[in-house]
Short mmCIF file of C-alpha atoms and ligand atoms in Angstrom, two decimals:
data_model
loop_
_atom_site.label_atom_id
_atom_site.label_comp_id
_atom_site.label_asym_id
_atom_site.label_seq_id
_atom_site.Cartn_x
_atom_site.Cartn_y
_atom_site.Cartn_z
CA UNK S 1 23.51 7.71 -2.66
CA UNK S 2 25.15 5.09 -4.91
CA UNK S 3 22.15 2.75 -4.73
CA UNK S 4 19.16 4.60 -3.11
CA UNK S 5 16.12 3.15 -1.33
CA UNK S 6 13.71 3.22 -4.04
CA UNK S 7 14.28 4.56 -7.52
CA UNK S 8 11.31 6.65 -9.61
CA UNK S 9 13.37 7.76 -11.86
CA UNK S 10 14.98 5.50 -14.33
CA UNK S 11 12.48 2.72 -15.13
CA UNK S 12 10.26 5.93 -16.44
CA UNK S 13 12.67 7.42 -17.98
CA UNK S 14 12.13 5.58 -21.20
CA UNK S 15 8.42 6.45 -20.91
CA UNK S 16 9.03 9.98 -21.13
CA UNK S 17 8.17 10.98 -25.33
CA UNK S 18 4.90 9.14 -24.85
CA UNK S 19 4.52 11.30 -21.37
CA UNK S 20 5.15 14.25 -22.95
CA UNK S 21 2.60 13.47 -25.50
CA UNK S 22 -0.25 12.62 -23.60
CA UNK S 23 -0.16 15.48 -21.25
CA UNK S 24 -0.03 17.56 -23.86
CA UNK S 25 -3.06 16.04 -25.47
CA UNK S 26 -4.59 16.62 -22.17
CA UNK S 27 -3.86 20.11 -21.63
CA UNK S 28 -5.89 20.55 -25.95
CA UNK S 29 -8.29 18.96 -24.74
CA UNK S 30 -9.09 20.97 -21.79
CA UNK S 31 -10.82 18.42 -19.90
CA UNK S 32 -9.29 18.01 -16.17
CA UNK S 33 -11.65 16.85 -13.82
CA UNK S 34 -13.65 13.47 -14.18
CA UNK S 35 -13.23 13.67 -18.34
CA UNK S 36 -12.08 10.71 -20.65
CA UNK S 37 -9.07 10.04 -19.55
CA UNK S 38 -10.20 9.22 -16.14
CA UNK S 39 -12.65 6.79 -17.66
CA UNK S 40 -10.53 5.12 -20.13
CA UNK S 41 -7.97 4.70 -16.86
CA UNK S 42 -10.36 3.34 -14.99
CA UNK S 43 -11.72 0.68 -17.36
CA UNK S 44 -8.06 -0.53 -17.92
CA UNK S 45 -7.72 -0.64 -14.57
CA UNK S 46 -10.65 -2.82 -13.60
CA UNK S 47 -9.43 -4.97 -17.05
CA UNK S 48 -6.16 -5.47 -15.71
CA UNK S 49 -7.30 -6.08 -11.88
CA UNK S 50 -10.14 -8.61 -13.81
CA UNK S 51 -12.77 -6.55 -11.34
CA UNK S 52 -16.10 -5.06 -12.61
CA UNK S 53 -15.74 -1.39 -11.28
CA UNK S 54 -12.65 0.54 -10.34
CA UNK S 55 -13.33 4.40 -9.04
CA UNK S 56 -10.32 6.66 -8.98
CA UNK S 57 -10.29 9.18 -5.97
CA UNK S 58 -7.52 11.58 -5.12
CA UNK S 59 -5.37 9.64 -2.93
CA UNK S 60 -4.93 6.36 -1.12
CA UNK S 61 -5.98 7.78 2.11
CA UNK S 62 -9.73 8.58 0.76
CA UNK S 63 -9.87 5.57 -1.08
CA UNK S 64 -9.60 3.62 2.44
CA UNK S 65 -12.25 6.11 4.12
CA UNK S 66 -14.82 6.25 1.24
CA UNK S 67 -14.40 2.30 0.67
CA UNK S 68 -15.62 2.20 4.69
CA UNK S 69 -18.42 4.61 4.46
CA UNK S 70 -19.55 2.63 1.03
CA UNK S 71 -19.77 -0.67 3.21
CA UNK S 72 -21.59 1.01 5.89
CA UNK S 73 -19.19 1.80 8.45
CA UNK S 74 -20.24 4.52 10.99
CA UNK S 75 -20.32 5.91 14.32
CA UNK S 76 -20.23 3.53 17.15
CA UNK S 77 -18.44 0.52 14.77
CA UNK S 78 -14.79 -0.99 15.00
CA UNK S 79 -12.67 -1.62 12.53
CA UNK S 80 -9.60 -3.44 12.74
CA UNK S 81 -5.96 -2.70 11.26
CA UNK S 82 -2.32 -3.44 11.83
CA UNK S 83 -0.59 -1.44 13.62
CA UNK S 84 2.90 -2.29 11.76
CA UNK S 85 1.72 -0.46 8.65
CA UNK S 86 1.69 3.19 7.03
CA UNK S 87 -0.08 5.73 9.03
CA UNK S 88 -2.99 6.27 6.29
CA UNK S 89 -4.12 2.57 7.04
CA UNK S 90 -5.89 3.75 10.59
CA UNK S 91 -5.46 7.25 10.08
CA UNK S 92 -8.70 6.54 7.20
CA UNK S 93 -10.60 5.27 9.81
CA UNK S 94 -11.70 7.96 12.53
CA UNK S 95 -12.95 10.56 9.38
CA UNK S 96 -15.89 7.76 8.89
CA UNK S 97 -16.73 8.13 13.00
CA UNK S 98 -15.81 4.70 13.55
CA UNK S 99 -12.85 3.42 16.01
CA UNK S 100 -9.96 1.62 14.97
CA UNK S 101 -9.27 -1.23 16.81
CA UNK S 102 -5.01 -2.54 16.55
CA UNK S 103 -3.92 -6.14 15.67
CA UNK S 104 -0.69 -7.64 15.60
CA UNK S 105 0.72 -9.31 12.20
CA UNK S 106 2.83 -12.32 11.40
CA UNK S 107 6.44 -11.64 12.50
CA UNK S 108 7.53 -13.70 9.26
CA UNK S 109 5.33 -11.82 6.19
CA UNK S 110 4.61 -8.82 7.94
CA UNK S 111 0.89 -8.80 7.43
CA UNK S 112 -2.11 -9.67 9.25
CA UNK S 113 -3.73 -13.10 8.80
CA UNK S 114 -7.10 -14.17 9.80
CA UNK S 115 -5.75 -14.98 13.73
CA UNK S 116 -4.28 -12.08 14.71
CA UNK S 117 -7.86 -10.28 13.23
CA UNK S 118 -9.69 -12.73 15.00
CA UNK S 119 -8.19 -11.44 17.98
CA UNK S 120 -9.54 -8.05 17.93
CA UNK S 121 -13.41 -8.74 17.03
CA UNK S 122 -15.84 -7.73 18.87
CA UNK S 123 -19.78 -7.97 18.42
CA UNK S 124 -19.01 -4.22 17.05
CA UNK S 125 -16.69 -4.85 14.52
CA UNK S 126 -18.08 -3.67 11.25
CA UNK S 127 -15.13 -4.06 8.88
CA UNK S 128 -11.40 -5.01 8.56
CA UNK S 129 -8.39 -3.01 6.87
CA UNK S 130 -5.87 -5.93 5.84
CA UNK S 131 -2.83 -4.06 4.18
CA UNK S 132 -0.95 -6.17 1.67
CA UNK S 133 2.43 -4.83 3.49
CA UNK S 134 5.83 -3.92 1.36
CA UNK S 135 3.82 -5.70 -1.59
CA UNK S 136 3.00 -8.99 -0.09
CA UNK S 137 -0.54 -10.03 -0.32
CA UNK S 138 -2.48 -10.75 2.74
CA UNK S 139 -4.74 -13.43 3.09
CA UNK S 140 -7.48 -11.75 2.27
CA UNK S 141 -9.92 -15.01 1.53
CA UNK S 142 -8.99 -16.44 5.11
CA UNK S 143 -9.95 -13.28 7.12
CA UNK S 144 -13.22 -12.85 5.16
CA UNK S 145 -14.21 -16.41 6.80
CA UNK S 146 -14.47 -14.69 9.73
CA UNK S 147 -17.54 -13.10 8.66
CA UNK S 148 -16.52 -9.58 8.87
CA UNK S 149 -15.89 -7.22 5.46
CA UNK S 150 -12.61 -6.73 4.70
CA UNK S 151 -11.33 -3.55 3.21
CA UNK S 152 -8.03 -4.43 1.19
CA UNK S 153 -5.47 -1.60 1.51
CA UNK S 154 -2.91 -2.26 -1.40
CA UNK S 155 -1.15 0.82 -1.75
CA UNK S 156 1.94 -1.05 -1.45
CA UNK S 157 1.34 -3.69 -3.65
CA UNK S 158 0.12 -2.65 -7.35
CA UNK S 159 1.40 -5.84 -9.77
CA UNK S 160 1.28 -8.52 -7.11
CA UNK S 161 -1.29 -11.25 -7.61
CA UNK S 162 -2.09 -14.32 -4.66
CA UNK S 163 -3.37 -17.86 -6.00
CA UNK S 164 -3.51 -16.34 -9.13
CA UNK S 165 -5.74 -13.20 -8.46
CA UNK S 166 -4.76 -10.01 -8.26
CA UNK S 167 -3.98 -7.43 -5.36
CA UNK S 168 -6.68 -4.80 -4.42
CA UNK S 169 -8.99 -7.68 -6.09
CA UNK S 170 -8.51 -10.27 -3.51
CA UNK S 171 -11.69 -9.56 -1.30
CA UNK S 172 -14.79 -7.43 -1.66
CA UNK S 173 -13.44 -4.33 -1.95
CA UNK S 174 -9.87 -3.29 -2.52
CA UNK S 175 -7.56 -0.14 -2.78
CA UNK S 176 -5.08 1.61 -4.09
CA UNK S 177 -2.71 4.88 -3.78
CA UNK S 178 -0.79 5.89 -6.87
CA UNK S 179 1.59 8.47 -4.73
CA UNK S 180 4.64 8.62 -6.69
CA UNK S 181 6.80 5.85 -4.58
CA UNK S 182 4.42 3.02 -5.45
CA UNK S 183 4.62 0.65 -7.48
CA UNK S 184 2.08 2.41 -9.64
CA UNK S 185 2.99 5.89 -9.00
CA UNK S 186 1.83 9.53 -11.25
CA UNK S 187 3.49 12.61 -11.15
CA UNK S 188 1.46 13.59 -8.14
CA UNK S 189 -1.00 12.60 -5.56
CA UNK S 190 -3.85 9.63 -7.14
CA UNK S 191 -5.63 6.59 -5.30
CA UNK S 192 -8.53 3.99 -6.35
CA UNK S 193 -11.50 1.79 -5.28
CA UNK S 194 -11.62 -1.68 -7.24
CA UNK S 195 -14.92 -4.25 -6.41
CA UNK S 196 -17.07 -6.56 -8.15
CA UNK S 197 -20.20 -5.42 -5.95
CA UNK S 198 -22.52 -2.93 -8.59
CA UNK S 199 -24.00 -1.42 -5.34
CA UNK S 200 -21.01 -0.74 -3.28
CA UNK S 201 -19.32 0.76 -6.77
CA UNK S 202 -22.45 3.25 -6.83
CA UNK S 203 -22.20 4.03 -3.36
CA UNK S 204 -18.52 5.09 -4.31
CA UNK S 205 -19.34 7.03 -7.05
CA UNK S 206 -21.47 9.48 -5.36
CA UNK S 207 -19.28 9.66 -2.19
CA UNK S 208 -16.52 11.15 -4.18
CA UNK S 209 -18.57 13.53 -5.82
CA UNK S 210 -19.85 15.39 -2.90
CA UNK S 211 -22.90 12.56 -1.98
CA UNK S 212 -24.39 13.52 -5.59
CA UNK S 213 -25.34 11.17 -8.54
CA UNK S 214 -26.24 14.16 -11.06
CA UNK S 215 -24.04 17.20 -9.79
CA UNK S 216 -27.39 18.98 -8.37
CA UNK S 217 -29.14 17.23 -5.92
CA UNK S 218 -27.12 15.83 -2.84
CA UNK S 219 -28.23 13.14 -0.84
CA UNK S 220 -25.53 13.01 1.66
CA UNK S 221 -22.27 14.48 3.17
CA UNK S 222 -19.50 13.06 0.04
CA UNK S 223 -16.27 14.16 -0.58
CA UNK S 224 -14.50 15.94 -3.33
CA UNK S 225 -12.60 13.32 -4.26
CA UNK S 226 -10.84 12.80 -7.58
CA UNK S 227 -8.33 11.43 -9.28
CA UNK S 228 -7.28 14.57 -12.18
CA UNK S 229 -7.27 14.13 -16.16
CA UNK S 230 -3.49 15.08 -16.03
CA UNK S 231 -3.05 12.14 -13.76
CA UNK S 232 -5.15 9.42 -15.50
CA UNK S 233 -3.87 10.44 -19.00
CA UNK S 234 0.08 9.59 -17.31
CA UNK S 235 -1.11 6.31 -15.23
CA UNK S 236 -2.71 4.97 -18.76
CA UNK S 237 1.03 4.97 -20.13
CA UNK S 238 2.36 3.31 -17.06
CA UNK S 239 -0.30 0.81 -16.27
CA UNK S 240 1.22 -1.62 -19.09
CA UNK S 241 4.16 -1.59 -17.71
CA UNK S 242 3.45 -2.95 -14.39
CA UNK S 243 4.20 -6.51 -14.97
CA UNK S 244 7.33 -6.05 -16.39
CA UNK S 245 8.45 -4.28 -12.94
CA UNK S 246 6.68 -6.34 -10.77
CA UNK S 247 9.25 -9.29 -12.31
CA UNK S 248 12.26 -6.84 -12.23
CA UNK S 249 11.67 -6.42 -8.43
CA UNK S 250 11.33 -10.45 -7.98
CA UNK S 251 14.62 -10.42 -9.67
CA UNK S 252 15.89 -8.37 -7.60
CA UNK S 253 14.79 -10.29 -4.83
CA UNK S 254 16.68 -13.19 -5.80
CA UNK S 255 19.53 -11.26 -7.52
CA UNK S 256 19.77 -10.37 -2.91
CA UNK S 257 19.33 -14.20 -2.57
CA UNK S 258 22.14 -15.01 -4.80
CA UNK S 259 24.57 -12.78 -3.53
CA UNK S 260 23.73 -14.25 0.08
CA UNK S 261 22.19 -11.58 1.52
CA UNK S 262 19.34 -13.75 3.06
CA UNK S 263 22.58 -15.47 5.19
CA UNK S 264 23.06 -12.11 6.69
CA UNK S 265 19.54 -10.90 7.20
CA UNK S 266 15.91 -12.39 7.14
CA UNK S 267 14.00 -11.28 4.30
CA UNK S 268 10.52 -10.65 4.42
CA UNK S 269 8.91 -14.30 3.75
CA UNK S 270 5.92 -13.97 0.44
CA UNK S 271 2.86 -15.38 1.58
CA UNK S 272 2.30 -18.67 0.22
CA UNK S 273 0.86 -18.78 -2.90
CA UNK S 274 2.14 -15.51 -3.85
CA UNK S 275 3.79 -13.21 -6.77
CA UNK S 276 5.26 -10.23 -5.14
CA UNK S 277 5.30 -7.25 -6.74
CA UNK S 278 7.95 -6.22 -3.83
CA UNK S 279 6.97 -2.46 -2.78
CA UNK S 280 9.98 -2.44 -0.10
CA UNK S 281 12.79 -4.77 0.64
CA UNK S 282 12.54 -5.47 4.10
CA UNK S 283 14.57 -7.63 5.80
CA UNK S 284 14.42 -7.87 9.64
CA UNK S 285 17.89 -7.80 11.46
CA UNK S 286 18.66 -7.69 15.49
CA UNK S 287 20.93 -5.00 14.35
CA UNK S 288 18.39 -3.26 12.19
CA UNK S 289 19.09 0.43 14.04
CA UNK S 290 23.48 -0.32 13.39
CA UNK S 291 22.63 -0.93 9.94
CA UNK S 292 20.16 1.99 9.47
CA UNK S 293 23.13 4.11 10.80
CA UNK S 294 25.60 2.45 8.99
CA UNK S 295 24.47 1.57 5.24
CA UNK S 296 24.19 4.98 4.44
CA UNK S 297 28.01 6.06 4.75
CA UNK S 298 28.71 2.79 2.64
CA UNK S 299 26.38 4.98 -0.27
CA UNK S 300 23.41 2.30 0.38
CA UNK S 301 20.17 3.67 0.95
CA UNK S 302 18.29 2.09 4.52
CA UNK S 303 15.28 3.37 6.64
CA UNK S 304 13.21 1.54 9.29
CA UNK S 305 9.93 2.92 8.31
CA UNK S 306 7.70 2.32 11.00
CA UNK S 307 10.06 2.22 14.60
CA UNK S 308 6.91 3.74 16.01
CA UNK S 309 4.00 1.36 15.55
CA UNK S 310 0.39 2.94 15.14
CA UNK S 311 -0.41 2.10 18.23
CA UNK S 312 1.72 3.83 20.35
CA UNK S 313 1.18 7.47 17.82
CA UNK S 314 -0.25 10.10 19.89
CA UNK S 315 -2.77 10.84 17.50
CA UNK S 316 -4.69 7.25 17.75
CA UNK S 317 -4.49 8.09 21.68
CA UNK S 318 -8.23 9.33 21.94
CA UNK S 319 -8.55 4.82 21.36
CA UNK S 320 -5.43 3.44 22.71
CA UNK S 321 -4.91 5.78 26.42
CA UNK S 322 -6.02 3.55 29.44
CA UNK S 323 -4.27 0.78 27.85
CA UNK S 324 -7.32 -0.44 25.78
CA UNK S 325 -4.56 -2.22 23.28
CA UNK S 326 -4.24 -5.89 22.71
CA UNK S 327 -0.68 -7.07 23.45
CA UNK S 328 0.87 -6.85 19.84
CA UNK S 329 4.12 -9.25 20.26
CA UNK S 330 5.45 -9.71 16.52
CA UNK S 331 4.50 -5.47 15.96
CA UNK S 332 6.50 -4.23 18.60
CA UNK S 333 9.82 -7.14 17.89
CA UNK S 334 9.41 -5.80 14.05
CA UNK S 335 9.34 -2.33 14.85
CA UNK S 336 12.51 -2.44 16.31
CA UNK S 337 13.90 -5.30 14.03
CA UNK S 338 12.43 -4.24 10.10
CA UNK S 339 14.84 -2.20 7.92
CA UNK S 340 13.94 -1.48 4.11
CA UNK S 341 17.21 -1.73 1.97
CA UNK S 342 17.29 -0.64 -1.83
CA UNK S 343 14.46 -1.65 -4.58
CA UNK S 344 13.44 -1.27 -7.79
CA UNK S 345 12.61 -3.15 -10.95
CA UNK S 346 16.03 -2.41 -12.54
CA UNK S 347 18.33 -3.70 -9.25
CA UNK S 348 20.80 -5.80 -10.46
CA UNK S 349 23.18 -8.19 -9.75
CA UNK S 350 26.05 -5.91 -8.82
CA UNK S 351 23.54 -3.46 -6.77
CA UNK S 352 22.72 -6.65 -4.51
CA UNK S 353 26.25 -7.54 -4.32
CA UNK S 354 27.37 -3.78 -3.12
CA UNK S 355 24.18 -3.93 -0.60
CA UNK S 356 25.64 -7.27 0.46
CA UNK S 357 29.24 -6.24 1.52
CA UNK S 358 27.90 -3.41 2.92
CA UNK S 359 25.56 -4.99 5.66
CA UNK S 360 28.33 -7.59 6.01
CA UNK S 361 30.97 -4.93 6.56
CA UNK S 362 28.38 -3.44 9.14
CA UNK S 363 27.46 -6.98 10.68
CA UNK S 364 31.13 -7.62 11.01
CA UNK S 365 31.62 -4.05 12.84
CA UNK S 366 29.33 -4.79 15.35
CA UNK S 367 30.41 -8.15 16.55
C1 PLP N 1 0.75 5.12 0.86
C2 PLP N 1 -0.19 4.35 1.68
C3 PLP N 1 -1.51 4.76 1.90
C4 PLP N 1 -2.03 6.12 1.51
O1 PLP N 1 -1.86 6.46 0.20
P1 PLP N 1 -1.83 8.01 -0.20
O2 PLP N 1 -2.08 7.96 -1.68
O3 PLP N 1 -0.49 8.54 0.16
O4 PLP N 1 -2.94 8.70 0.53
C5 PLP N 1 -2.36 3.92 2.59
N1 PLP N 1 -1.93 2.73 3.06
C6 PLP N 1 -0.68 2.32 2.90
C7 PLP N 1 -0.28 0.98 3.43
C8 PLP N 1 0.25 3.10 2.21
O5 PLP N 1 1.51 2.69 2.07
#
């Protein structure tokens, strides 16, 4: 693939002597679980996120499911979650015994905003997932007005900030995955907690560590759940470079603007008052499924990630049979209209012009 969808490779490539070096330091130390290198990470990452506490866990997924146990969320609650998102979103939910209730998004930013929640409260809705989708924050302020605690899933979106703060720090509680095709992605599987809230960071702490505070008495049903030395030491290198490729994927954003790629399809729009550390390039298209089929032979990388919302999944069907689903207009048009197209922080000018003849060459093949 000339230009691929997403490319891990070459913006860490420089990165790789210093790498080298600290996983070797790791492997003389011979500390690998919960050691120093997880708590140096994890104070650099609350620095950076300007949050008091950040936990590491071992995945994105957990982080969601422990962040809703920590705020209380049981048996018998609701919580509610897009269904155009990433499986992990809902799929988090059901392991705390709690039912996830589908909303609908904003057909122009993708994510959920405090109306389409509002339409799926109920007097048992205990919390709210709001994933910042492709990147782009969600209001996260506007749905916590509602009342309810919000749960911000920002896997997607390591390096963006909205109104100046940052993503997974935008509401009370906030997380992230570090899987390799992130923004902030290790050499492996890695996810995080970040909140201001002493308590709630407690409560996370001994949830990951099988529901103990001193490694012999446990007060509860945890998880083993942990983010690994090896993984830490290599996310401390790459942490400082975040910024720089959060603004090499807004260039390339407007390197596709400036070839007049936004003529042909309709980008995803930032939510106002946002820096978008872009995850994805999405656009949405009419002919998304020609150009999915298409691109590809023209060496340009294109997937429609979600053509199945949530839910309509079989596995969510134990909540969604008997047609207990709100109508979810914009999620079902974008599920048939979203295609991500190539990005990464080192896109440039010629990539977006090679992406643009080649959905115009498509376009102009299906008229
Ligand atoms: C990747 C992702 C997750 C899960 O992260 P993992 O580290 O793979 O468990 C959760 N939510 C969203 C929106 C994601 O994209």
């Amino acid at each position: 693939m000339a230009i691929p969808l997403f490319d891990t490779r070459r913006p860490v490539a420089p990165l790789r002597a210093a790498i080298d070096a600290r996983i070797a330091a790791v492997l003389d130390g011979g500390a690998f679980i919960l050691g120093p290198e997880v708590a140096a990470f994890e104070a650099e990452l609350a620095a950076y996120l300007g949050v008091r506490h950040v936990v590491s866990v071992a995945n994105g997924t957990d982080a969601i499911t422990i962040a809703l146990q920590a705020l209380g969320v049981g048996p018998g609650d609701e919580v509610v979650v897009p269904s155009f998102t990433f499986y992990a979103s809902a799929e988090a939910i059901p392991p705390t015994g709690a039912t996830p209730v589908f909303c609908d998004v904003d057909r122009d930013t993708m994510n959920v905003t405090a109306e389409t929640v509002k339409a799926a409260l109920t007097p048992r809705t205990k919390a709210v997932v709001a994933v910042d989708l492709f990147g782009n924050p969600a209001d996260v302020a506007a749905i916590e007005t509602l009342g309810v605690p919000v749960v911000e899933d920002a896997a997607q979106a390591a390096g963006s900030l909205l109104g100046g703060r940052r993503t997974a720090a935008l509401g009370t509680v906030g997380t992230l995955s570090f899987f390799p095709s992130k923004n902030l992605g290790c050499f492996g599987d890695g996810g995080a907690i970040a909140t201001d809230d002493d308590q709630l960071a407690e409560e996370v702490r001994v949830l990951r560590f099988h529901g103990s505070r001193d490694k012999v008495s446990f007060e509860r049903i945890g998880w083993n759940s942990r983010l690994d030395e090896l993984q830490a030491a290599i996310l401390r290198v790459l942490l400082p470079r975040l910024d720089g490729w959060a603004e090499g994927r807004r260039a390339a954003w407007s390197n596709y603007e400036a070839a007049g790629l936004w003529e042909l399809v309709a980008p995803q729009a930032p939510t106002a008052g946002a820096e978008v550390c872009w995850g994805l390039q999405v656009v949405r298209s009419r002919h998304a499924e020609l150009l999915e089929q298409a691109l590809p032979g023209a060496g340009v990388g294109a997937r429609g990630y979600y053509r199945t919302p949530l839910h309509l999944q079989r596995a969510f069907e134990p909540w969604t049979g008997d047609g207990r689903v709100l109508p979810l207009p914009a999620t079902d048009e974008l599920a048939r209209t979203h295609l991500a197209i190539p990005m990464n922080p080192l896109l440039s000018r010629a990539d977006a012009d090679a992406v643009t003849v080649a959905v115009r060459d498509a376009l102009d093949g299906a008229a």
